[in-house]
Coordinates of C-alpha atoms in Angstrom, one line a residue:
X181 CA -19.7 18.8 11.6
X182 CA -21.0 15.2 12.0
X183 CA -19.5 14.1 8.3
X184 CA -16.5 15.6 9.6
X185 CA -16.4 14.0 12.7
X186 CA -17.7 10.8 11.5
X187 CA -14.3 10.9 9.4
X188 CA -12.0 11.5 11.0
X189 CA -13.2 9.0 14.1
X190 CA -12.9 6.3 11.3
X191 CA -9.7 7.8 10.2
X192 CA -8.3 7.2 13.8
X193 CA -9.6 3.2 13.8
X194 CA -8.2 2.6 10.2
X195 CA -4.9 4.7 11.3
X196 CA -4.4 2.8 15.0
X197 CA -5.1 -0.3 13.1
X198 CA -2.4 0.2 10.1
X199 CA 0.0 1.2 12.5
X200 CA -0.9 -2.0 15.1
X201 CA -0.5 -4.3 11.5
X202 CA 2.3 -2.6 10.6
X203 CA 4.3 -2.6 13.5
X204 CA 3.7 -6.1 14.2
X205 CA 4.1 -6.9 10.8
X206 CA 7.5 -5.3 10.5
X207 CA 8.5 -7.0 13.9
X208 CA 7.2 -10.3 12.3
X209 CA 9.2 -9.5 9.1
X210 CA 12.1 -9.4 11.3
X211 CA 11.7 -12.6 12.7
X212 CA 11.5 -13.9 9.0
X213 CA 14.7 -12.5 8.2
X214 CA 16.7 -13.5 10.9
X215 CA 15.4 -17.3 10.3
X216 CA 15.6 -17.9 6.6
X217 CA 18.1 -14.8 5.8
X218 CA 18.9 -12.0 3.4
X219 CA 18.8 -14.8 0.7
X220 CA 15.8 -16.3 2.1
X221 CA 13.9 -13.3 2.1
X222 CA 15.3 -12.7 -1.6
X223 CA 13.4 -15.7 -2.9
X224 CA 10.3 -14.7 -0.6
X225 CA 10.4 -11.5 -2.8
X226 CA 10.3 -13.1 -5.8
X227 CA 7.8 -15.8 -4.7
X228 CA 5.4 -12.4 -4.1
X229 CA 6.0 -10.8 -7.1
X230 CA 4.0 -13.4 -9.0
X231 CA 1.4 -13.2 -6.1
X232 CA 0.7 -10.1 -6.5
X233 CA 0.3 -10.2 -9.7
X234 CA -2.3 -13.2 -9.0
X235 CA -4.1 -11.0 -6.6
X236 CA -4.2 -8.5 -9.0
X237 CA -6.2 -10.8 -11.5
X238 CA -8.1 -11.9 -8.5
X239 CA -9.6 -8.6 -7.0
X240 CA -9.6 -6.7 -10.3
X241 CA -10.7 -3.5 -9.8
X242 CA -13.6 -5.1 -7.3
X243 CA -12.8 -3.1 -4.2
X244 CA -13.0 0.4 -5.9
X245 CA -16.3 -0.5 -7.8
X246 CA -17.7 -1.9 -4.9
X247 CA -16.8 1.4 -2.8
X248 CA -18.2 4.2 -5.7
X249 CA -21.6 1.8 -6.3
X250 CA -22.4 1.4 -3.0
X251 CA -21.0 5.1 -2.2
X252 CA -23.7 6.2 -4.7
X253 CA -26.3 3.9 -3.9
X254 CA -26.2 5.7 -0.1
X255 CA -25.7 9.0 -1.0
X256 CA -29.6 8.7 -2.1
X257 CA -31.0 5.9 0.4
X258 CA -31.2 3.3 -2.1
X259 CA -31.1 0.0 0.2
X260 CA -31.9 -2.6 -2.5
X261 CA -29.7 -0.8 -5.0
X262 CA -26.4 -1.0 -2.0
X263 CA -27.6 -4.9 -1.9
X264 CA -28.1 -5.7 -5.6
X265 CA -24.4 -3.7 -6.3
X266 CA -22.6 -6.0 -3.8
X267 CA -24.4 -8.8 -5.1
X268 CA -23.1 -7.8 -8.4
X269 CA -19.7 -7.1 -7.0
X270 CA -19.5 -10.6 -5.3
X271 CA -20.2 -12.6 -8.3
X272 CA -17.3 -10.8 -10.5
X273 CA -14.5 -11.5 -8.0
X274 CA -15.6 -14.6 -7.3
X275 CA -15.2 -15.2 -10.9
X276 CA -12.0 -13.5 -11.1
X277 CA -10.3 -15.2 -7.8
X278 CA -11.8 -18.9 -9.4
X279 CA -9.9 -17.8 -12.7
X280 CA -6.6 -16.8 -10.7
X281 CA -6.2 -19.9 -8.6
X282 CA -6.5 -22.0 -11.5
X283 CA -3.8 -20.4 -13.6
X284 CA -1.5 -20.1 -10.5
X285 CA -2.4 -23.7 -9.8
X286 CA -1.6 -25.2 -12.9
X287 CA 1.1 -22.8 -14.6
X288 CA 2.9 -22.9 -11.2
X289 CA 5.2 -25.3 -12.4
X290 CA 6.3 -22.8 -15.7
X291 CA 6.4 -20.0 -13.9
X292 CA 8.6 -21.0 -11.3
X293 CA 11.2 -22.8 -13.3
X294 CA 11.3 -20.5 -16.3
X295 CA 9.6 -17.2 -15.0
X296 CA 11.3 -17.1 -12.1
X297 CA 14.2 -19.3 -13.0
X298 CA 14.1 -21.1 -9.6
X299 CA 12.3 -24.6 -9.1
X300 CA 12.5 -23.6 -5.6
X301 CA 9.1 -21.7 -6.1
X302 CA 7.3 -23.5 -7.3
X303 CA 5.4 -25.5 -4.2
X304 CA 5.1 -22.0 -2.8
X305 CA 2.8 -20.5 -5.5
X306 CA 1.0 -23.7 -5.9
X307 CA 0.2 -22.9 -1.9
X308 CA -0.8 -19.6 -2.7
X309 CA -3.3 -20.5 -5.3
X310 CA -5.5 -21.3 -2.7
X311 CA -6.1 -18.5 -0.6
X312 CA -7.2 -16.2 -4.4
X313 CA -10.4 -16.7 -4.5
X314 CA -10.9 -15.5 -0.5
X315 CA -8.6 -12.4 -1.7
X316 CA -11.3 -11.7 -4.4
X317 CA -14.1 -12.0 -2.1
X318 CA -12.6 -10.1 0.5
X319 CA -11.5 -7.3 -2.1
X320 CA -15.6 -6.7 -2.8
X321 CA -16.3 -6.7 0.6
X322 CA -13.5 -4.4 2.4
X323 CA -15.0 -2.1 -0.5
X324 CA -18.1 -2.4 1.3
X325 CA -16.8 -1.4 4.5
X326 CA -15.2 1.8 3.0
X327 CA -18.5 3.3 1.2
X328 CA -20.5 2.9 4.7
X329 CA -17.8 4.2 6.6
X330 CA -18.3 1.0 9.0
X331 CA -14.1 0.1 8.9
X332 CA -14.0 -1.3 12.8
X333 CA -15.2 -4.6 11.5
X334 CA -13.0 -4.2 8.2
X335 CA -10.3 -3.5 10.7
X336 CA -11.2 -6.0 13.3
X337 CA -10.9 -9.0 9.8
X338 CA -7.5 -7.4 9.2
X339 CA -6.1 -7.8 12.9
X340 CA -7.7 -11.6 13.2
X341 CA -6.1 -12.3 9.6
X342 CA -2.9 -11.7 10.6
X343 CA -3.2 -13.3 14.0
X344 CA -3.7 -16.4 12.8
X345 CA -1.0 -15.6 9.7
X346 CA 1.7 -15.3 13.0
X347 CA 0.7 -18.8 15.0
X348 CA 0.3 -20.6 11.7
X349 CA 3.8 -19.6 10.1
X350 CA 6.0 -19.4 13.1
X351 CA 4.9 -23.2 14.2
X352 CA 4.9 -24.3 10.4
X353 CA 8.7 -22.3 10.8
X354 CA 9.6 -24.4 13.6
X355 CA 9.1 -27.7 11.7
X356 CA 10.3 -27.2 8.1
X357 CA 13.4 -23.8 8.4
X358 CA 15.6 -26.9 9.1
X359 CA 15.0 -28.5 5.9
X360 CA 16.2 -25.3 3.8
X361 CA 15.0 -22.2 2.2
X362 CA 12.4 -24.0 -0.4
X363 CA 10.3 -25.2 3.0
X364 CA 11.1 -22.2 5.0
X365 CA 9.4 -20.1 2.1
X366 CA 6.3 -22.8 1.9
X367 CA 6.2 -22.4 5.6
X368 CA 5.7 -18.0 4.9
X369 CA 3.4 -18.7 2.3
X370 CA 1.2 -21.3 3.7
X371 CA 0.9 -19.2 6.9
X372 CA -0.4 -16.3 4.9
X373 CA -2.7 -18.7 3.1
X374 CA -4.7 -20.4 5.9
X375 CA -4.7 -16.5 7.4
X376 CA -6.6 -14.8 3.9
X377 CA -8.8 -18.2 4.3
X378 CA -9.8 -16.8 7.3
X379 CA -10.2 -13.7 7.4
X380 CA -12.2 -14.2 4.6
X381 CA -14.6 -16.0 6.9
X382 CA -14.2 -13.6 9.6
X383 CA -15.2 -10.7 7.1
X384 CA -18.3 -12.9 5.4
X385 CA -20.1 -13.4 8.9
X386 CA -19.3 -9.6 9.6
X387 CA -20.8 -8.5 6.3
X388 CA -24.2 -10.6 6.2
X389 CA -24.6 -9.1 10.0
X390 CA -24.0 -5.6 8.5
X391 CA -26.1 -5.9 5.2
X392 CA -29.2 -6.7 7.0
X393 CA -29.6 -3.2 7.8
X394 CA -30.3 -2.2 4.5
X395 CA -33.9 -3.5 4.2
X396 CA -35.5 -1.0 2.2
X397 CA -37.0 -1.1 -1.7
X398 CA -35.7 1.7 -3.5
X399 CA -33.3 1.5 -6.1
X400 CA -31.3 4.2 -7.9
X401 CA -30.0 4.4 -11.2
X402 CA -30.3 0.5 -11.7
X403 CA -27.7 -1.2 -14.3
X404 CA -25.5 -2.3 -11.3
X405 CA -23.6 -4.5 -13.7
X406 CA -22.6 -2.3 -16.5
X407 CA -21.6 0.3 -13.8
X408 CA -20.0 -2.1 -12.2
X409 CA -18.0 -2.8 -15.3
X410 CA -17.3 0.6 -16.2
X411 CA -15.8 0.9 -12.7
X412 CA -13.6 -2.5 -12.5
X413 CA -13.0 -3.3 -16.0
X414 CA -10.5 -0.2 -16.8
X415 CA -9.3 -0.6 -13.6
X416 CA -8.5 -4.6 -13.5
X417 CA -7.1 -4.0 -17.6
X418 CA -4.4 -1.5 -16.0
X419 CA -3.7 -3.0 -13.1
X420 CA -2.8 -6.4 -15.0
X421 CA -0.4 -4.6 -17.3
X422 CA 1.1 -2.4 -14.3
X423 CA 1.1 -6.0 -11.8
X424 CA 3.2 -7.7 -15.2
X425 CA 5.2 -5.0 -15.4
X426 CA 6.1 -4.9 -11.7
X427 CA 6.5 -8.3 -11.4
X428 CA 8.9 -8.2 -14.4
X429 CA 10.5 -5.4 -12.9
X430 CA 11.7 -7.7 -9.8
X431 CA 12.6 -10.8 -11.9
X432 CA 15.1 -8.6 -13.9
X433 CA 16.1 -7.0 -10.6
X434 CA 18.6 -10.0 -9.5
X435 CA 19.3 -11.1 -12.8
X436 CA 20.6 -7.5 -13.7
X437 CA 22.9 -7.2 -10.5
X438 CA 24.2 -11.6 -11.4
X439 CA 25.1 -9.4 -15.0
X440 CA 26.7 -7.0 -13.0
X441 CA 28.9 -9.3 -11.5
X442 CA 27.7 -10.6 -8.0
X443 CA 27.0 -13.8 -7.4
X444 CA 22.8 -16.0 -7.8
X445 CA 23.4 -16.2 -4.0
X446 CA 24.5 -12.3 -3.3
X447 CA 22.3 -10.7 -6.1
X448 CA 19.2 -12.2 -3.9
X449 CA 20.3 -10.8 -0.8
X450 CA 21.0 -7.4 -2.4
X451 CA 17.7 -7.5 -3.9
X452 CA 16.3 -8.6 -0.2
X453 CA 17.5 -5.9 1.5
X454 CA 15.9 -3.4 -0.7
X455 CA 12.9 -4.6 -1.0
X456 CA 12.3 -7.1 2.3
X457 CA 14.2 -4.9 4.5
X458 CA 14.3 -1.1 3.6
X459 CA 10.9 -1.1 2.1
X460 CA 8.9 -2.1 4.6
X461 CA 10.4 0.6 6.5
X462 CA 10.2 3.1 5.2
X463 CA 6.6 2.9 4.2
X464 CA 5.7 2.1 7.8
X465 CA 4.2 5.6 9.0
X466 CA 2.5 5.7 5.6
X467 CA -0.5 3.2 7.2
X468 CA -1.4 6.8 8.7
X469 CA -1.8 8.5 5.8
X470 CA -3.2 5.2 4.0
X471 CA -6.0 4.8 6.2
X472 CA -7.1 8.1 5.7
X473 CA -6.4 8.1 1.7
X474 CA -8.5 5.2 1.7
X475 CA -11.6 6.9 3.3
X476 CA -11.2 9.9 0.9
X477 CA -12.5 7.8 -1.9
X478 CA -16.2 8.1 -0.6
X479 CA -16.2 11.3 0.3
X480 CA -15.4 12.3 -2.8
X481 CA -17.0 10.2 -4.6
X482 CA -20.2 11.4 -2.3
X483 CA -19.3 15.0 -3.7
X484 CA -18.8 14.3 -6.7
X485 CA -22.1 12.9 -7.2
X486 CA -23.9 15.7 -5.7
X487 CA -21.8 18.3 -8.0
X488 CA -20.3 19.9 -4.7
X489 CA -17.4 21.3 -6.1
X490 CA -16.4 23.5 -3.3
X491 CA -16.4 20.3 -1.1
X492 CA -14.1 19.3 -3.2
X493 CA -11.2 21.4 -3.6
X494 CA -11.5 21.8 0.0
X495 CA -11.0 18.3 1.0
X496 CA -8.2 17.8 -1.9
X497 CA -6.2 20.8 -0.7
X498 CA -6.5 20.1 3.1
X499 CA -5.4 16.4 2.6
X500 CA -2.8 17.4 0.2
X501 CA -0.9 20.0 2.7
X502 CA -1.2 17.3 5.0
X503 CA 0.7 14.5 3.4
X504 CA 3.3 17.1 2.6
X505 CA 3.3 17.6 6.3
X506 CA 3.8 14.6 6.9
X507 CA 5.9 12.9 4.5
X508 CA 8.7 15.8 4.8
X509 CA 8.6 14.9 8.8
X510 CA 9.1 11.0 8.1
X511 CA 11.7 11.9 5.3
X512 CA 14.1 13.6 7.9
X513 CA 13.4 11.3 10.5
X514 CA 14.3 8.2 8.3
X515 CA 17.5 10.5 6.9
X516 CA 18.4 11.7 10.2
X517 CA 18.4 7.9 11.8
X518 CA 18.9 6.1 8.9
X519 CA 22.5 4.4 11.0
X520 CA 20.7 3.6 14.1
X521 CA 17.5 2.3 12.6
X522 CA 19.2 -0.2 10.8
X523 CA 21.5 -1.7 13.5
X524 CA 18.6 -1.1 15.9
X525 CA 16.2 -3.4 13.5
X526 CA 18.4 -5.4 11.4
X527 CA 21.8 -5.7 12.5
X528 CA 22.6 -4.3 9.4
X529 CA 24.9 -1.7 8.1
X530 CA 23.6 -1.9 4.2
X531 CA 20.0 -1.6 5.0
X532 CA 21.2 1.5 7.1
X533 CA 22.7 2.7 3.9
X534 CA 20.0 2.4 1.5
X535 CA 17.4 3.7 3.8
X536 CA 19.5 6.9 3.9
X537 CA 19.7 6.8 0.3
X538 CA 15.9 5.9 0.0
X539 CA 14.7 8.6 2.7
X540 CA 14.0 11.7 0.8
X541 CA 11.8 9.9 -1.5
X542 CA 9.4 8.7 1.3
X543 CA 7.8 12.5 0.1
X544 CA 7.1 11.6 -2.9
X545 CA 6.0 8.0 -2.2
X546 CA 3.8 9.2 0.4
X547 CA 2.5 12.0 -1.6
X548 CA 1.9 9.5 -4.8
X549 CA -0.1 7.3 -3.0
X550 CA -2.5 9.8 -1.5
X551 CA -2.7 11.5 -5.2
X552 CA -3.9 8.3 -6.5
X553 CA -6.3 7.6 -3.7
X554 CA -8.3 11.2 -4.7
X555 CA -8.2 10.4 -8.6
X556 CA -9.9 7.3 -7.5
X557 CA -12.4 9.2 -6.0
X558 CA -13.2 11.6 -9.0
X559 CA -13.6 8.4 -11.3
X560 CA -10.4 9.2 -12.5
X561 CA -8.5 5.9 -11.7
X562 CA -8.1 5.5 -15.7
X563 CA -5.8 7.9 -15.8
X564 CA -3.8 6.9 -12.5
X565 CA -3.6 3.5 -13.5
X566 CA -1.8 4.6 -17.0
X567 CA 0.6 6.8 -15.2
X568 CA 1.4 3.6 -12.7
X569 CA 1.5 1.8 -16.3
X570 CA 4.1 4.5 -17.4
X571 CA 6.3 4.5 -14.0
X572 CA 6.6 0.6 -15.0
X573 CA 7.4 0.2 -18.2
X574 CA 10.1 3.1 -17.6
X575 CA 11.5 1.0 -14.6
X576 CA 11.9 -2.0 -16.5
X577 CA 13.7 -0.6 -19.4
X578 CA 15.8 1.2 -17.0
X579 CA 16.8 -2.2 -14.7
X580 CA 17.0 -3.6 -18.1
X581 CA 19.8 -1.4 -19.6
X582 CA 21.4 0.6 -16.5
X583 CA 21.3 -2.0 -14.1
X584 CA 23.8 -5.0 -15.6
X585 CA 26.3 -1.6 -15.8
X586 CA 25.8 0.2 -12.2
X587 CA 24.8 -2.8 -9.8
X588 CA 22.7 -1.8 -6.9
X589 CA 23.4 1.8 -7.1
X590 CA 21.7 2.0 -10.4
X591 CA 18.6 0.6 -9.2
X592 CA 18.7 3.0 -6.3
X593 CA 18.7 5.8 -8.6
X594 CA 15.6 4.2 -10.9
X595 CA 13.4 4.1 -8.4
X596 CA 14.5 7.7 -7.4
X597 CA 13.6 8.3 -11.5
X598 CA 10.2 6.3 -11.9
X599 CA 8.6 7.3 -8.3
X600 CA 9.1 11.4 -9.4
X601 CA 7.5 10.2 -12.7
X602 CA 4.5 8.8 -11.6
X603 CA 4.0 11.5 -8.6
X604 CA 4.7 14.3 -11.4
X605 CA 1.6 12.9 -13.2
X606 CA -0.8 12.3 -10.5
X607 CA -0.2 15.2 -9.1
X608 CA -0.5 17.2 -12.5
X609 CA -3.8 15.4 -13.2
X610 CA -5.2 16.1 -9.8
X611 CA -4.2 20.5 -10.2
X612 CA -6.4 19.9 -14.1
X613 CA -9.4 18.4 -12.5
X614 CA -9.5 20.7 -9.0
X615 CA -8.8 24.5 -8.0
X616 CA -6.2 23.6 -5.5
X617 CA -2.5 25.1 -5.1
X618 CA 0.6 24.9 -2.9
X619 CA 3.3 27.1 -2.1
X620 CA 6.4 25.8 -2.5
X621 CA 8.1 27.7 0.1
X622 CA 5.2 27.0 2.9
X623 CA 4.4 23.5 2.4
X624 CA 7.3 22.4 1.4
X625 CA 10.7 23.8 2.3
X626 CA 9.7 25.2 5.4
X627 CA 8.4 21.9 6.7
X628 CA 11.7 20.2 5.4
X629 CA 13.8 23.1 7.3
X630 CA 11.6 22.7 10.8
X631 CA 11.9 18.9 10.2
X632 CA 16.2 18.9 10.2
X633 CA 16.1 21.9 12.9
X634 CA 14.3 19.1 15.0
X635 CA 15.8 15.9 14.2
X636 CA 19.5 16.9 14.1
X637 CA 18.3 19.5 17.3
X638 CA 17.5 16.2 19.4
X639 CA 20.5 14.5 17.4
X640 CA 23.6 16.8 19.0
X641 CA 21.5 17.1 22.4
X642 CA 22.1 13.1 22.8
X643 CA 25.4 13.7 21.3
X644 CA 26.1 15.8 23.8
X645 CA 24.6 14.2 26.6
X646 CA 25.5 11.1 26.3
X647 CA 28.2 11.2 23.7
X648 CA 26.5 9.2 21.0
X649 CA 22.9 8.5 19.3
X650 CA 21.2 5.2 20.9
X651 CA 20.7 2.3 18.5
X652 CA 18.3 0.0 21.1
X653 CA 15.2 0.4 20.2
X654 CA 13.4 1.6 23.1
X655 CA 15.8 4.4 23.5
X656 CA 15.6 5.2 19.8
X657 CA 12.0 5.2 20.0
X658 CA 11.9 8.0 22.4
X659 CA 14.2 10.0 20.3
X660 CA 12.8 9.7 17.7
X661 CA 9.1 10.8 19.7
X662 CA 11.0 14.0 20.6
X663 CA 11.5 14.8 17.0
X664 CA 8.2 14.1 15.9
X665 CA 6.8 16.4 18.7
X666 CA 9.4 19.1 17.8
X667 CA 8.6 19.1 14.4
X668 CA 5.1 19.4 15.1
X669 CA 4.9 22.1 17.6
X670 CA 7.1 24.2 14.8
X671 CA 4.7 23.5 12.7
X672 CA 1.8 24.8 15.0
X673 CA 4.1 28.0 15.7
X674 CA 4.3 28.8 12.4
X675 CA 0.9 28.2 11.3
X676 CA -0.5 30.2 14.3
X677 CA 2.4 33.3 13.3
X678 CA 0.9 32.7 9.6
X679 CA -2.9 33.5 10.5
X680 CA -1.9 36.4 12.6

């Protein structure tokens, strides 16, 4: 009872938290577009396409070996062995992050001009090579956080990072968006800079305070590094190949819809409003389900260590149901007011129309990301990282050779193509290496049944009342509470009818 509780009470910090980021991030991201513009936000994208590929060489696989060695190390009290694993931990990513600001330093130059093909980028990246090895340290450390099950100060890093992230870029705005979109991009960038700067320094005060708790002299099984290495090493070898491949993926993006016969100017803003508008919003409610997915690694790492395989399958199938749950009830709600979220947010009748077309996948996407959070877990990231690795390399063929021939639309229906790839494999791995099972009928098409009885329920009942659906966003945030609490008093009904 006190695991359980001890869970989900960190569940709830990391969950309020996501959301808090989220929503204030989205807001901000708002602010962004309506200053530099759909075009403006289309270079941002491509500006963080190489960054995250750079963080990606940065962390390397740090955070997840830091939460499995420290994970293991408590499970058995071994205080020296959780200090000499971070210690361990520490010095790789600081390595790694070194490595990454260098080559983003010095190859920023190439990459902008010929990678990128816009010279516009290249001051940005050279900005961003600052903040990578803070990224790498932080990586190790918000690891850390995750194996004790301490996330309030991991959470409390996160909240004062992107405090300073909103002062710093919205006065560096102010002076430079005049200038044009090269300086309104450094302006983004170097805001998000100082903020990883410190938050790094935030989180480093916060884990030397933690740390000295573990005092103690017994080790475990010893051989941090090569553990360490067996952990990280797979994981930071896929993740480069997956982070090339994605970045690829959104340099061919705009190239493929110039091919297809818009114009440098109106291929970025297409590409914008997929990505730096319709995106972000849909994976919103997802920093729910993320902060949990993210405490699931422990525990079953904890599990797994101790052979206790009923533990397991009981957690797998209990979270599993759950995302379903979930995910089918943001799906509808993203269908159902897809029109009046996008005039309601952007002012924007395209990014209503793609986030229509982009709603039913939220399931999957949702679904996915859990998945890959429990293969973690089981130490079986090698195999999630290929299938990430597949999902890639069949996206960029596909932009590659569909794209220049069906514009926009096209790349709509790749990502509908690569995301059921890459959740059919997760999810396939996960039923070989667990006893778990769903029904179709119960945990899938009955939630997405309850889900449209509710949404398009309140829908005609504003209709009706007031002769049309509210796009402000304080009215639509009430309708859409209404259908959320619908949805899940059906779903209590029908589970309580079920047990009977």
């Amino acid at each position: 009872m006190l695991r359980t509780k001890r869970f989900f009470i960190n569940g709830l910090v990391l969950a309020c938290t996501s959301v808090f980021l989220r929503g204030v991030g989205v807001s901000f991201n708002v602010y962004i577009t309506n200053t530099i513009g759909a075009e403006g936000i289309g270079l941002f994208g491509l500006i963080m396409s190489v960054y995250m590929l750079a963080t990606t060489v940065a962390s390397s696989g740090a955070s997840l070996a830091a939460t499995r060695l420290v994970t293991e190390e408590l499970s058995f009290g071994c205080d020296r062995g959780i200090r000499r694993s971070m210690a361990v931990c520490l010095r790789y990513t600081l390595f790694f992050g070194l490595l990454s600001c260098f080559l983003l330093f010095f190859f920023a130059e190439p990459l902008g001009r010929f990678w990128l093909g816009d010279a516009r980028t290249v001051r940005s990246l050279r900005i961003l090579a600052v903040s990578m090895p803070c990224i790498a340290l932080s990586s190790a450390m918000n690891g850390y956080f995750t194996a004790v099950r301490r996330v309030t100060k991991g959470a409390f890093a996160q909240v004062f990072e992107l405090a300073v992230k909103i002062s710093v870029t919205v006065f560096a705005l102010k002076i430079f968006v005049s200038r044009g979109i090269e300086y309104a991009c450094m302006a983004v960038v170097g805001g998000g800079s100082v903020a990883e700067v410190a938050s790094f320094l935030m989180m480093y005060l916060l884990y030397r305070l933690d740390a000295k708790r573990y005092q103690g002299k017994k080790e475990g099984e010893k051989q941090y590094t090569m553990r360490m290495l067996h952990i990280a090493l797979p994981v930071a070898v896929s993740s480069y190949l997956r982070s090339g491949l994605v970045t690829l993926e959104h340099l061919l993006v705009p190239r493929g819809l110039k091919k297809f016969g818009a114009s440098a100017s109106a291929s970025l803003a297409q590409y914008g409003v997929v990505h730096g508008m319709v995106m972000p919003i849909l994976l919103f409610p997802s920093a729910v389900l993320s902060a949990f997915a993210g405490l699931l690694v422990p525990e079953l790492t904890e599990f797994q260590k101790q052979e206790k395989l009923t533990g397991i399958n009981r957690v797998v199938s209990r979270a599993f149901r759950l995302t379903l749950t979930f995910g089918v009830g943001a799906a509808g709600i993203f269908f159902a007011f897809a029109q009046e979220l996008g005039i309601a947010i952007y002012k924007s009748g395209d990014a209503a129309l793609f986030m229509r077309f982009l709603a039913p996948l939220v399931v999957v996407m949702y679904t996915d990301s859990v998945t890959d959070a429990m293969l973690k877990g089981l130490n079986q990231q090698v195999y999630s990282m290929r299938y990430n690795i597949i999902d890639s390399a069949v996206s960029v063929t596909l932009i590659y050779s569909v794209l220049p021939r069906f514009g926009v639309n096209g790349y709509v229906a790749i990502i509908f193509v690569t995301e059921l790839l890459n959740a059919f494999l997760s999810i396939n791995r996960l039923i070989q290496i667990t006893d778990f099972r769903i029904s179709l009928f119960r945990h899938i098409f009955l939630p997405v049944i309850l889900i449209l009885l509710s949404a398009y329920g309140v829908r005609l009942g504003l209709i009706a009342r007031l002769g049309y659906v509210p796009d402000s966003p304080g009215l639509l945030a009430l309708a859409i509470s209404a259908v959320a609490g619908m949805y899940l008093a059906l779903i209590a009904l029908v589970q309580k009818r079920q047990r009977v």
